[in-house]
mmCIF file of C-alpha atoms in Angstrom:
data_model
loop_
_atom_site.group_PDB
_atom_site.id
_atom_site.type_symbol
_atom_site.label_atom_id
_atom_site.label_comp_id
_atom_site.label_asym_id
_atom_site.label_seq_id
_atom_site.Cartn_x
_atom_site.Cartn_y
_atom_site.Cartn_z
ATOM 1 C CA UNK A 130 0.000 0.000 0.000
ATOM 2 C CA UNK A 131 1.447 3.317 -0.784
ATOM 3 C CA UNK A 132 1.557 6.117 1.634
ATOM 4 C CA UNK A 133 -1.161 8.382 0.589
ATOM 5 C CA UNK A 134 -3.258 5.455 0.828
ATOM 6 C CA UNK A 135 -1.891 4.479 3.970
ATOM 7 C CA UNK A 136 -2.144 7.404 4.785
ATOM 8 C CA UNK A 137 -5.812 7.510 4.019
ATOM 9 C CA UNK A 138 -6.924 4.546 6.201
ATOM 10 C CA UNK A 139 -5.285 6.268 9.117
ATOM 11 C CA UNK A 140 -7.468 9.588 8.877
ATOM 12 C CA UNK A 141 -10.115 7.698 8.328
ATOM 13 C CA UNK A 142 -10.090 5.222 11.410
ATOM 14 C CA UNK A 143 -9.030 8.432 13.528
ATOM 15 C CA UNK A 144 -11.427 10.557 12.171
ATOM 16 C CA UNK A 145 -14.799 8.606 12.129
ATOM 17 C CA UNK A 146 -16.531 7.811 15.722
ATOM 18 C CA UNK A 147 -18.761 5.048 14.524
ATOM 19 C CA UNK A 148 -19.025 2.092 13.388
ATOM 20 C CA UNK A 149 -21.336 -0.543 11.904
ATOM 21 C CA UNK A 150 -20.812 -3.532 14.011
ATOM 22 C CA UNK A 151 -21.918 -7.217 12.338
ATOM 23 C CA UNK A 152 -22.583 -9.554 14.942
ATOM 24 C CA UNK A 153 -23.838 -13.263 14.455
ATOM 25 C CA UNK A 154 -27.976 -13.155 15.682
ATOM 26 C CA UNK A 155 -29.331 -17.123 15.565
ATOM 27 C CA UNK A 156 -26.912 -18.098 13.252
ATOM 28 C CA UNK A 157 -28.053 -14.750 11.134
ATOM 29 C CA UNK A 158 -26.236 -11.389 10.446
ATOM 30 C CA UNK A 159 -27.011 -8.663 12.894
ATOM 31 C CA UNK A 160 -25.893 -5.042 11.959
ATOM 32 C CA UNK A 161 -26.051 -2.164 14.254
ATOM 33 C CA UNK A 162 -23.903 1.094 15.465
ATOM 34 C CA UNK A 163 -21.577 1.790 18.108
ATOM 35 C CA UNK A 164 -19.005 4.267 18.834
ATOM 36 C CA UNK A 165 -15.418 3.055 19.091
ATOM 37 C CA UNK A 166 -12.218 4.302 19.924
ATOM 38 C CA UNK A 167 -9.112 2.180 18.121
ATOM 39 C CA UNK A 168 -6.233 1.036 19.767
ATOM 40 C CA UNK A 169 -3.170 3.196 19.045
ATOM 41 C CA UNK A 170 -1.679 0.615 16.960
ATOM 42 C CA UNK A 171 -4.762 -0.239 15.166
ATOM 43 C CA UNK A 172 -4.431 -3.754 16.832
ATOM 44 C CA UNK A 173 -7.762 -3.404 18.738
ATOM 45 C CA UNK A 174 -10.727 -1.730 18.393
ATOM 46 C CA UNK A 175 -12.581 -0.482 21.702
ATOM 47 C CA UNK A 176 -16.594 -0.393 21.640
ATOM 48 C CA UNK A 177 -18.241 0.529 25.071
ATOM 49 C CA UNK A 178 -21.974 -1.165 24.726
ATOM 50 C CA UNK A 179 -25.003 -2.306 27.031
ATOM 51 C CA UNK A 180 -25.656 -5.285 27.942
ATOM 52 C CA UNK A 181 -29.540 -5.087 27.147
ATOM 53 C CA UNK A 182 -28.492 -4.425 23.458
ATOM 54 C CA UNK A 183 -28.984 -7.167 20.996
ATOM 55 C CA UNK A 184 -25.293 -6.686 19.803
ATOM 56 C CA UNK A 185 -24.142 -7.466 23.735
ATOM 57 C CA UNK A 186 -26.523 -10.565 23.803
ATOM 58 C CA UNK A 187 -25.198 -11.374 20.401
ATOM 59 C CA UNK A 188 -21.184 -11.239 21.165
ATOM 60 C CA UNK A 189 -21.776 -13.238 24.523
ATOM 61 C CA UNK A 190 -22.806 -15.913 22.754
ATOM 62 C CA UNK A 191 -20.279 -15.660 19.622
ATOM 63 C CA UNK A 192 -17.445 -13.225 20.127
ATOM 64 C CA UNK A 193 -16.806 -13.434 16.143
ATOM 65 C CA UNK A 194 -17.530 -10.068 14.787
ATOM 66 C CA UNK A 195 -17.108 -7.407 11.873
ATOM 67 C CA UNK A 196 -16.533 -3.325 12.117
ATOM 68 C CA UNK A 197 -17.030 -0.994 9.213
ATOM 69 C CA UNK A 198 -15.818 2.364 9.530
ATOM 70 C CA UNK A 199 -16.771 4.345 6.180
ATOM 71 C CA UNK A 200 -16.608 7.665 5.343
ATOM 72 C CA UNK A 201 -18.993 10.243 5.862
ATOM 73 C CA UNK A 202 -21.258 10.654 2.723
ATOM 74 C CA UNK A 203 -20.899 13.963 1.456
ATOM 75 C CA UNK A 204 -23.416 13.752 -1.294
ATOM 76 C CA UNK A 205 -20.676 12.921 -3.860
ATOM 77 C CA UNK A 206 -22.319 11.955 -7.314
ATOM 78 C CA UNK A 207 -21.304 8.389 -6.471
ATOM 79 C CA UNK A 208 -21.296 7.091 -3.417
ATOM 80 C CA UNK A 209 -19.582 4.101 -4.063
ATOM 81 C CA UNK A 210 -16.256 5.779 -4.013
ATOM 82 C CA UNK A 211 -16.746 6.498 -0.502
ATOM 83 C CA UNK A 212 -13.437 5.039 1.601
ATOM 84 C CA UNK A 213 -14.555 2.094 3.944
ATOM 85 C CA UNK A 214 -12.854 -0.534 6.004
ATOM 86 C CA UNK A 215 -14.086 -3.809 7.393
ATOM 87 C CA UNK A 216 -12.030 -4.977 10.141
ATOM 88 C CA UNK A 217 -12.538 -8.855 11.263
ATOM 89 C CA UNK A 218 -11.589 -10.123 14.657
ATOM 90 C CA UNK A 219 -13.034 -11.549 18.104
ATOM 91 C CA UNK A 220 -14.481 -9.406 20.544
ATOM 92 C CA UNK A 221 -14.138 -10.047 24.519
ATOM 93 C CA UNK A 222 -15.534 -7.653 27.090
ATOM 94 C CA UNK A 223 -13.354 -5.844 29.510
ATOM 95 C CA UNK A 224 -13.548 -6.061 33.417
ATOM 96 C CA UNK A 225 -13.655 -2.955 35.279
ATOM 97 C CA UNK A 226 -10.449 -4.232 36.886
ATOM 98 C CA UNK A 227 -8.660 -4.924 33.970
ATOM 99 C CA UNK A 228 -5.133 -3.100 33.948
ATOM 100 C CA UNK A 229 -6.084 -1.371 30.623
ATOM 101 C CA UNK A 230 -9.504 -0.098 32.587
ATOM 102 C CA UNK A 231 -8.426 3.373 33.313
ATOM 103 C CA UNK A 232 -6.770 4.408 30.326
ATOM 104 C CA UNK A 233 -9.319 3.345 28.191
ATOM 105 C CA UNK A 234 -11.705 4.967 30.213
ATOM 106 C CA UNK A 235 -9.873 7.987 30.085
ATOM 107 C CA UNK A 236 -9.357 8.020 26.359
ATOM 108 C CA UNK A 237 -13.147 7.058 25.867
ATOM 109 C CA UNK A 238 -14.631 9.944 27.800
ATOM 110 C CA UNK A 239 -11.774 12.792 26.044
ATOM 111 C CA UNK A 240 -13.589 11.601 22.611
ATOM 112 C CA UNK A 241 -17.306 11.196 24.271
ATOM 113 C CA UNK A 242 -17.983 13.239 27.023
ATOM 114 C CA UNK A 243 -21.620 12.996 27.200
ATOM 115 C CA UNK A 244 -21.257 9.336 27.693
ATOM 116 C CA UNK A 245 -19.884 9.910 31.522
ATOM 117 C CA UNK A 246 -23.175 8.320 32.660
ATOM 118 C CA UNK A 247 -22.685 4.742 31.375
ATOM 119 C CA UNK A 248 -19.779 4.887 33.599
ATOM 120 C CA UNK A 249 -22.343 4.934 36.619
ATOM 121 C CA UNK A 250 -24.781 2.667 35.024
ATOM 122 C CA UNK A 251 -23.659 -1.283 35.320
ATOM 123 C CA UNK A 252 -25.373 -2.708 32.112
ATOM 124 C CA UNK A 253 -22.572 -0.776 30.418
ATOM 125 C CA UNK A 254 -18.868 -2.691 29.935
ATOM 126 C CA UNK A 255 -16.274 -2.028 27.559
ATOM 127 C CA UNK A 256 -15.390 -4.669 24.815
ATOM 128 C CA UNK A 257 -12.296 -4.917 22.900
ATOM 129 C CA UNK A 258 -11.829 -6.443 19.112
ATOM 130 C CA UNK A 259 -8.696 -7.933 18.358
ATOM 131 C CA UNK A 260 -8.572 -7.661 14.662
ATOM 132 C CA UNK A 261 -7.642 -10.892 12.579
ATOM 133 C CA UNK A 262 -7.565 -9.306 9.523
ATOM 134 C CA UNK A 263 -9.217 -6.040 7.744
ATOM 135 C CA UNK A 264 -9.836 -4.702 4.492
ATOM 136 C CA UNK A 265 -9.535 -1.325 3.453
ATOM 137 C CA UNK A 266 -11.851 -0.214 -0.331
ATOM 138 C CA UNK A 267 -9.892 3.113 -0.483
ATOM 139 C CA UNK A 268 -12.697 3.574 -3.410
ATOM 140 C CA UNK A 269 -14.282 1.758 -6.771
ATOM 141 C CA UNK A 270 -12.252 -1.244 -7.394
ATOM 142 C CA UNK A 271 -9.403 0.201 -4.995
ATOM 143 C CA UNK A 272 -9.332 -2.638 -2.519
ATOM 144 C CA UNK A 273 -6.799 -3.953 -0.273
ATOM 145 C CA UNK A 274 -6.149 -6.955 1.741
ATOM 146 C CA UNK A 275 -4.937 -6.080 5.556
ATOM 147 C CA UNK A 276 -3.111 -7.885 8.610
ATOM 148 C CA UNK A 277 -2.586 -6.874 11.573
ATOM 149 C CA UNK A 278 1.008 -6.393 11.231
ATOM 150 C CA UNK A 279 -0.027 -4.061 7.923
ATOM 151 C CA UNK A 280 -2.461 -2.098 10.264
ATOM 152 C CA UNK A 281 0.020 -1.210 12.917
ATOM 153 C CA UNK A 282 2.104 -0.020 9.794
ATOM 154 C CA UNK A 283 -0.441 2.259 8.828
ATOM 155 C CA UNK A 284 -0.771 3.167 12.378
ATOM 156 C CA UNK A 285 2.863 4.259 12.665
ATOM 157 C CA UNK A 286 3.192 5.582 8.902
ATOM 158 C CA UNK A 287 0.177 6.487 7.584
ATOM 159 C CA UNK A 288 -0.302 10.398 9.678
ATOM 160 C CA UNK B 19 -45.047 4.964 16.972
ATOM 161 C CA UNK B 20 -45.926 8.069 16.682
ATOM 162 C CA UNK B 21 -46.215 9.991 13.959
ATOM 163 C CA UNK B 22 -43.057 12.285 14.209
ATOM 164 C CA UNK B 23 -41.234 9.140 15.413
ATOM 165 C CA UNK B 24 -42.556 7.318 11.968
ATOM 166 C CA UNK B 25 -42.245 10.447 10.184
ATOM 167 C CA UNK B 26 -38.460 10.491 11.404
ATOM 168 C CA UNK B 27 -37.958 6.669 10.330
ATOM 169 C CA UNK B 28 -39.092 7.668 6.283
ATOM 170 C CA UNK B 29 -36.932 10.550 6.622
ATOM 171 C CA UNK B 30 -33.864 8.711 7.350
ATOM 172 C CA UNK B 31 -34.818 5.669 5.248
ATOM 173 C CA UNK B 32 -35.212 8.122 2.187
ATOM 174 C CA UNK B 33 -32.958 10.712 2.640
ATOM 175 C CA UNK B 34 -29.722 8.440 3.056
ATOM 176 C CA UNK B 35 -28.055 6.860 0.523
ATOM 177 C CA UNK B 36 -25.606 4.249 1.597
ATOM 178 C CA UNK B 37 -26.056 0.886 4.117
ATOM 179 C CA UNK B 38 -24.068 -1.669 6.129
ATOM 180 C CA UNK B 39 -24.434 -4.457 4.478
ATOM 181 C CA UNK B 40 -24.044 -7.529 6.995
ATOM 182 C CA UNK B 41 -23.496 -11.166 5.165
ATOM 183 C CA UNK B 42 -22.040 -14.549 6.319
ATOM 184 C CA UNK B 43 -18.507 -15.837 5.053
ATOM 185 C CA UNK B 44 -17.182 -18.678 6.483
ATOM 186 C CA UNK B 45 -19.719 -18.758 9.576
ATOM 187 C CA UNK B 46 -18.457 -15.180 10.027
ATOM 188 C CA UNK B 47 -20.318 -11.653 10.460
ATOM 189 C CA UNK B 48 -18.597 -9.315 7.531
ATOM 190 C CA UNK B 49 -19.749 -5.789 6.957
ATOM 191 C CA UNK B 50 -19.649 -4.058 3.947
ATOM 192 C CA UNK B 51 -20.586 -0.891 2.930
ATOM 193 C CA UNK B 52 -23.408 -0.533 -0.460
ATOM 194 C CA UNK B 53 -26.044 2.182 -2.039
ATOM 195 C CA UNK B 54 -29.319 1.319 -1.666
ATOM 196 C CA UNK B 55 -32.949 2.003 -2.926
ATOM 197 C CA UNK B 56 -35.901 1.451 -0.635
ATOM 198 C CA UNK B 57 -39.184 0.352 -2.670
ATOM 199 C CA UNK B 58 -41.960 2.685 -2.571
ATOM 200 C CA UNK B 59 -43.632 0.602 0.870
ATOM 201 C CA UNK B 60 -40.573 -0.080 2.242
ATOM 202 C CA UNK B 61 -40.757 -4.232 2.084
ATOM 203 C CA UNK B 62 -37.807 -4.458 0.223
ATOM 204 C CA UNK B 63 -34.269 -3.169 -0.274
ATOM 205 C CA UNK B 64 -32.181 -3.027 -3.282
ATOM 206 C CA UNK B 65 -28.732 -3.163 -3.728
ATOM 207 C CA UNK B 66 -26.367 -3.127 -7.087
ATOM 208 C CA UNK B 67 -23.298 -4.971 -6.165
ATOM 209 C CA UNK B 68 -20.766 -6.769 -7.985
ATOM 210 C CA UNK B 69 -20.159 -10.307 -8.352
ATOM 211 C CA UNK B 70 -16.606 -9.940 -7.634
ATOM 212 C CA UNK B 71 -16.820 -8.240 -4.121
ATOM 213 C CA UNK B 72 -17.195 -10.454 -1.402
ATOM 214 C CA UNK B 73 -20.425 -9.464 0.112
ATOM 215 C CA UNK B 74 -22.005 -10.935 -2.984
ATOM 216 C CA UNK B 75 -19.597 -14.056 -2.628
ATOM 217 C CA UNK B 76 -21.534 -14.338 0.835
ATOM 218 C CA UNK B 77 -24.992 -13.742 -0.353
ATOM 219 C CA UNK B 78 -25.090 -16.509 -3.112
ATOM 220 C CA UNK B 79 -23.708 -18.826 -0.254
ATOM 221 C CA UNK B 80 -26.276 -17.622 2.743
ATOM 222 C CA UNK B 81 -29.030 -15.213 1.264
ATOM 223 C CA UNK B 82 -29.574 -14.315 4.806
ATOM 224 C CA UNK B 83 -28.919 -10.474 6.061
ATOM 225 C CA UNK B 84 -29.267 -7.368 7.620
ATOM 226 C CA UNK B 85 -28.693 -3.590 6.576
ATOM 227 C CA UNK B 86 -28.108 -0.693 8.429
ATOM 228 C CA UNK B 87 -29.253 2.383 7.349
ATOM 229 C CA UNK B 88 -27.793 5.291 9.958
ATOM 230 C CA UNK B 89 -28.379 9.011 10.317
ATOM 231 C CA UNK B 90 -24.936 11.132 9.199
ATOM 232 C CA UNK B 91 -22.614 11.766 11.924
ATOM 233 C CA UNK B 92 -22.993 15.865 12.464
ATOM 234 C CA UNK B 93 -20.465 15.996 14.978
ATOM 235 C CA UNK B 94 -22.920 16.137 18.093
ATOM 236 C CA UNK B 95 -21.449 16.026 21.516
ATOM 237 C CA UNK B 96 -23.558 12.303 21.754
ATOM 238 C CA UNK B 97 -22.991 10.103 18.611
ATOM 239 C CA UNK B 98 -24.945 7.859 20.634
ATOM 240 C CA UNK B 99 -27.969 9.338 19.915
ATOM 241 C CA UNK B 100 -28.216 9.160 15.654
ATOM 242 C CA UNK B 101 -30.706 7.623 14.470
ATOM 243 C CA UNK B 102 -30.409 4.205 12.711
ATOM 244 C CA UNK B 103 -32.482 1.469 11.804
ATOM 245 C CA UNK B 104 -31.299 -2.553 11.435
ATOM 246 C CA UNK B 105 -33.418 -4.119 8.643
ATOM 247 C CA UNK B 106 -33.250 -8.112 9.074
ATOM 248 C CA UNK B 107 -33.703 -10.515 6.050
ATOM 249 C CA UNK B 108 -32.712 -12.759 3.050
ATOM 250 C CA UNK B 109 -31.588 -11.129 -0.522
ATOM 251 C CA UNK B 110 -32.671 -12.646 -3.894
ATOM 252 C CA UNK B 111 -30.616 -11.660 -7.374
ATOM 253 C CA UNK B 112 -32.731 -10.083 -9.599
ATOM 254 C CA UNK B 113 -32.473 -11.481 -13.275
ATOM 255 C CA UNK B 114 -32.176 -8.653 -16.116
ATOM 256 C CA UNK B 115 -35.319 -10.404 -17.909
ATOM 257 C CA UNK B 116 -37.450 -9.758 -13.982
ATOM 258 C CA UNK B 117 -40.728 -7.865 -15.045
ATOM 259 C CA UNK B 118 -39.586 -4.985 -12.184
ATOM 260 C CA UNK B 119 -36.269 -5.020 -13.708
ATOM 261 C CA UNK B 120 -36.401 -1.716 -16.092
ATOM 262 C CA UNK B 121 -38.328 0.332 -13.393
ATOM 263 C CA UNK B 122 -35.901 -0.545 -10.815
ATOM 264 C CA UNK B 123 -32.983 0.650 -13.244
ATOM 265 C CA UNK B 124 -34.364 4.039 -14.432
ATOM 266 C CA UNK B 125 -35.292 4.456 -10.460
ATOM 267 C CA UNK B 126 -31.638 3.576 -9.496
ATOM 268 C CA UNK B 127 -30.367 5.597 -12.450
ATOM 269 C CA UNK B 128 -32.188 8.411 -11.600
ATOM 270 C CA UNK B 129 -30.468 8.425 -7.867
ATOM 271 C CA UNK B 130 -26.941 7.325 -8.751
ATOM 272 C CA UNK B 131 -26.274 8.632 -12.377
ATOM 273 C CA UNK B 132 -22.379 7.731 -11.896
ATOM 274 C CA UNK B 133 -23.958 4.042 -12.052
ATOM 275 C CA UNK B 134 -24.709 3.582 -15.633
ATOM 276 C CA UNK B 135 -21.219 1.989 -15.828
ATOM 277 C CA UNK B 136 -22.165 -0.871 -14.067
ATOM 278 C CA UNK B 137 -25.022 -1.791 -16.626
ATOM 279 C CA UNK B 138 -22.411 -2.387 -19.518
ATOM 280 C CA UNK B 139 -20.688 -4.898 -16.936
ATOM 281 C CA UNK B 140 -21.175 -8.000 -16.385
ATOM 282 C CA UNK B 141 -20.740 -8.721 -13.132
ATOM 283 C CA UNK B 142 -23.243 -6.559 -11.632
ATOM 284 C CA UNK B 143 -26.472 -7.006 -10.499
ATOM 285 C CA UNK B 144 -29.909 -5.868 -8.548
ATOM 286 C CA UNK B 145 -30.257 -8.011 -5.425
ATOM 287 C CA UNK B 146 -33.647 -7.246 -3.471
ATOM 288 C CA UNK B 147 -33.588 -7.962 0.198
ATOM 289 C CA UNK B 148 -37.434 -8.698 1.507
ATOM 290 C CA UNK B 149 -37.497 -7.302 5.045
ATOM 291 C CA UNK B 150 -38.131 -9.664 7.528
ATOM 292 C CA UNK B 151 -38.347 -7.704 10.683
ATOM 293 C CA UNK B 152 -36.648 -4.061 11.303
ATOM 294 C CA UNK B 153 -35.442 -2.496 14.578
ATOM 295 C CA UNK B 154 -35.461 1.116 14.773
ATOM 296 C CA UNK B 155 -32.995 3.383 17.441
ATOM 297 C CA UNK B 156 -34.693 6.456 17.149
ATOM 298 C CA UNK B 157 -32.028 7.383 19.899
ATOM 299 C CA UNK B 158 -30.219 6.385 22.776
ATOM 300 C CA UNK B 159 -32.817 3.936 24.667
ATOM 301 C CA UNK B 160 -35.632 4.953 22.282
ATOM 302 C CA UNK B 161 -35.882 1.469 20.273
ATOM 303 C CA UNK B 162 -38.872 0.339 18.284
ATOM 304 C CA UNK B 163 -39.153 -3.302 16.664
ATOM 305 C CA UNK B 164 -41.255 -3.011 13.226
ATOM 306 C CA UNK B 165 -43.043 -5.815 11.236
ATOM 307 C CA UNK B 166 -43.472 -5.261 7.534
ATOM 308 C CA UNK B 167 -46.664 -4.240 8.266
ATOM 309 C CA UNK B 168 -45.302 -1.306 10.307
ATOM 310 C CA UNK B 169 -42.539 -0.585 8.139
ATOM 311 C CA UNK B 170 -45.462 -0.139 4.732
ATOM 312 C CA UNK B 171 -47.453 2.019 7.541
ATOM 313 C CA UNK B 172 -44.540 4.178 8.278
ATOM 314 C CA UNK B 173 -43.668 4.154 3.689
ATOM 315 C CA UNK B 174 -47.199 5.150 3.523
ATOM 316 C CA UNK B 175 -47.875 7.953 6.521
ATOM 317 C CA UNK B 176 -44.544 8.672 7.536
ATOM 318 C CA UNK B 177 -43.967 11.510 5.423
#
């Protein structure tokens, strides 16, 4: 991958704040939204959800799940050119006494303040997605095949 | 519902342009990103994808699965609170010689022009994706689950 597209996936997995998250429903796809926060090496993906959402039910039974991040349609003439990545990986929920609790919960509430109150409610845990592999459609027929050691490239490089 | 929730639920349904697209591959949620066109009552979903990208791969494996259709990030303090709605159920190809074929084209044409390309290829096609069941997040904790029934009811008031 070249820098500018590198570059490219980077902005766009810092920039966006949600995600479509696929989850596996009685054996059928699920899709719904969730804010996440990414790992600084791209290696994990951070989503902090309730557990009286399908999605929660969903991921307790079968941690195997799918992100998309896309970009923001702007009302381009085609919309299919829009940048996207689908990020594949295993998600397992965080304890509150995890060592990585406090840092993620500092980082979450710097990029979303208003959601201070799920800290105080207990349906609400943090869940973490290791990726397994992604792949990044930087636009029509511009697609490209990711692992994780190519994402925490693109973490490092791609600013 | 009520009618501004309904009214809200047309809105979003019409006014955006592109869905998560959740599929199986492998016994795996993946998540995709495609245009789509809502029918008139809202009891199916169409989507132009190529035969080459994986989502379609998935679909002519397991027609089962679920779009998400979500309200544009504006930046709000609370991306929480966007509006989406999760339409659950199983996608059929539509052949070029299917009676709705030629209205669904000049309807698709008419809202992606950029997409004329993709009727001199090949490996295109319409699939239509007969709703099942729908679950609408009108916002955070504000969740609605819709029949078809209720979805042609919201197509047909929810202006």
């Amino acid at each position: 991958m070249d820098p500018a597209t590198a570059a490219a996936l980077g902005a766009l997995i810092r920039r966006q704040r949600v995600a479509a998250l696929a989850t596996l429903r009685d054996g059928a796809p699920n899709v719904s939204l969730a804010a996440y926060l990414a790992a600084p090496d791209f290696q994990a993906f951070r989503i902090r959800i309730s557990r009286l959402a399908w999605h929660t039910q969903d991921l307790r039974r079968d941690p195997t799940t799918a992100l998309a991040i896309a970009e923001t349609d702007d009302g381009r003439d085609d919309p299919q050119t829009l940048a996207r990545v689908t990020l594949r990986g295993e998600a397992t929920e965080l304890r509150a006494d995890d060592p990585a609790f406090a840092a993620l919960r500092s980082g979450w509430l710097e990029r979303f303040p208003q959601s201070a109150v799920t800290f105080e409610l207990a349906d609400f845990s943090f869940w973490s997605i290791a990726v397994r592999d992604a792949r990044f459609v930087a636009g029509l027929g511009r697609t490209h095949d990711l692992s994780p050691a190519d994402l925490a490239a693109v973490a490092r490089d791609g600013r």
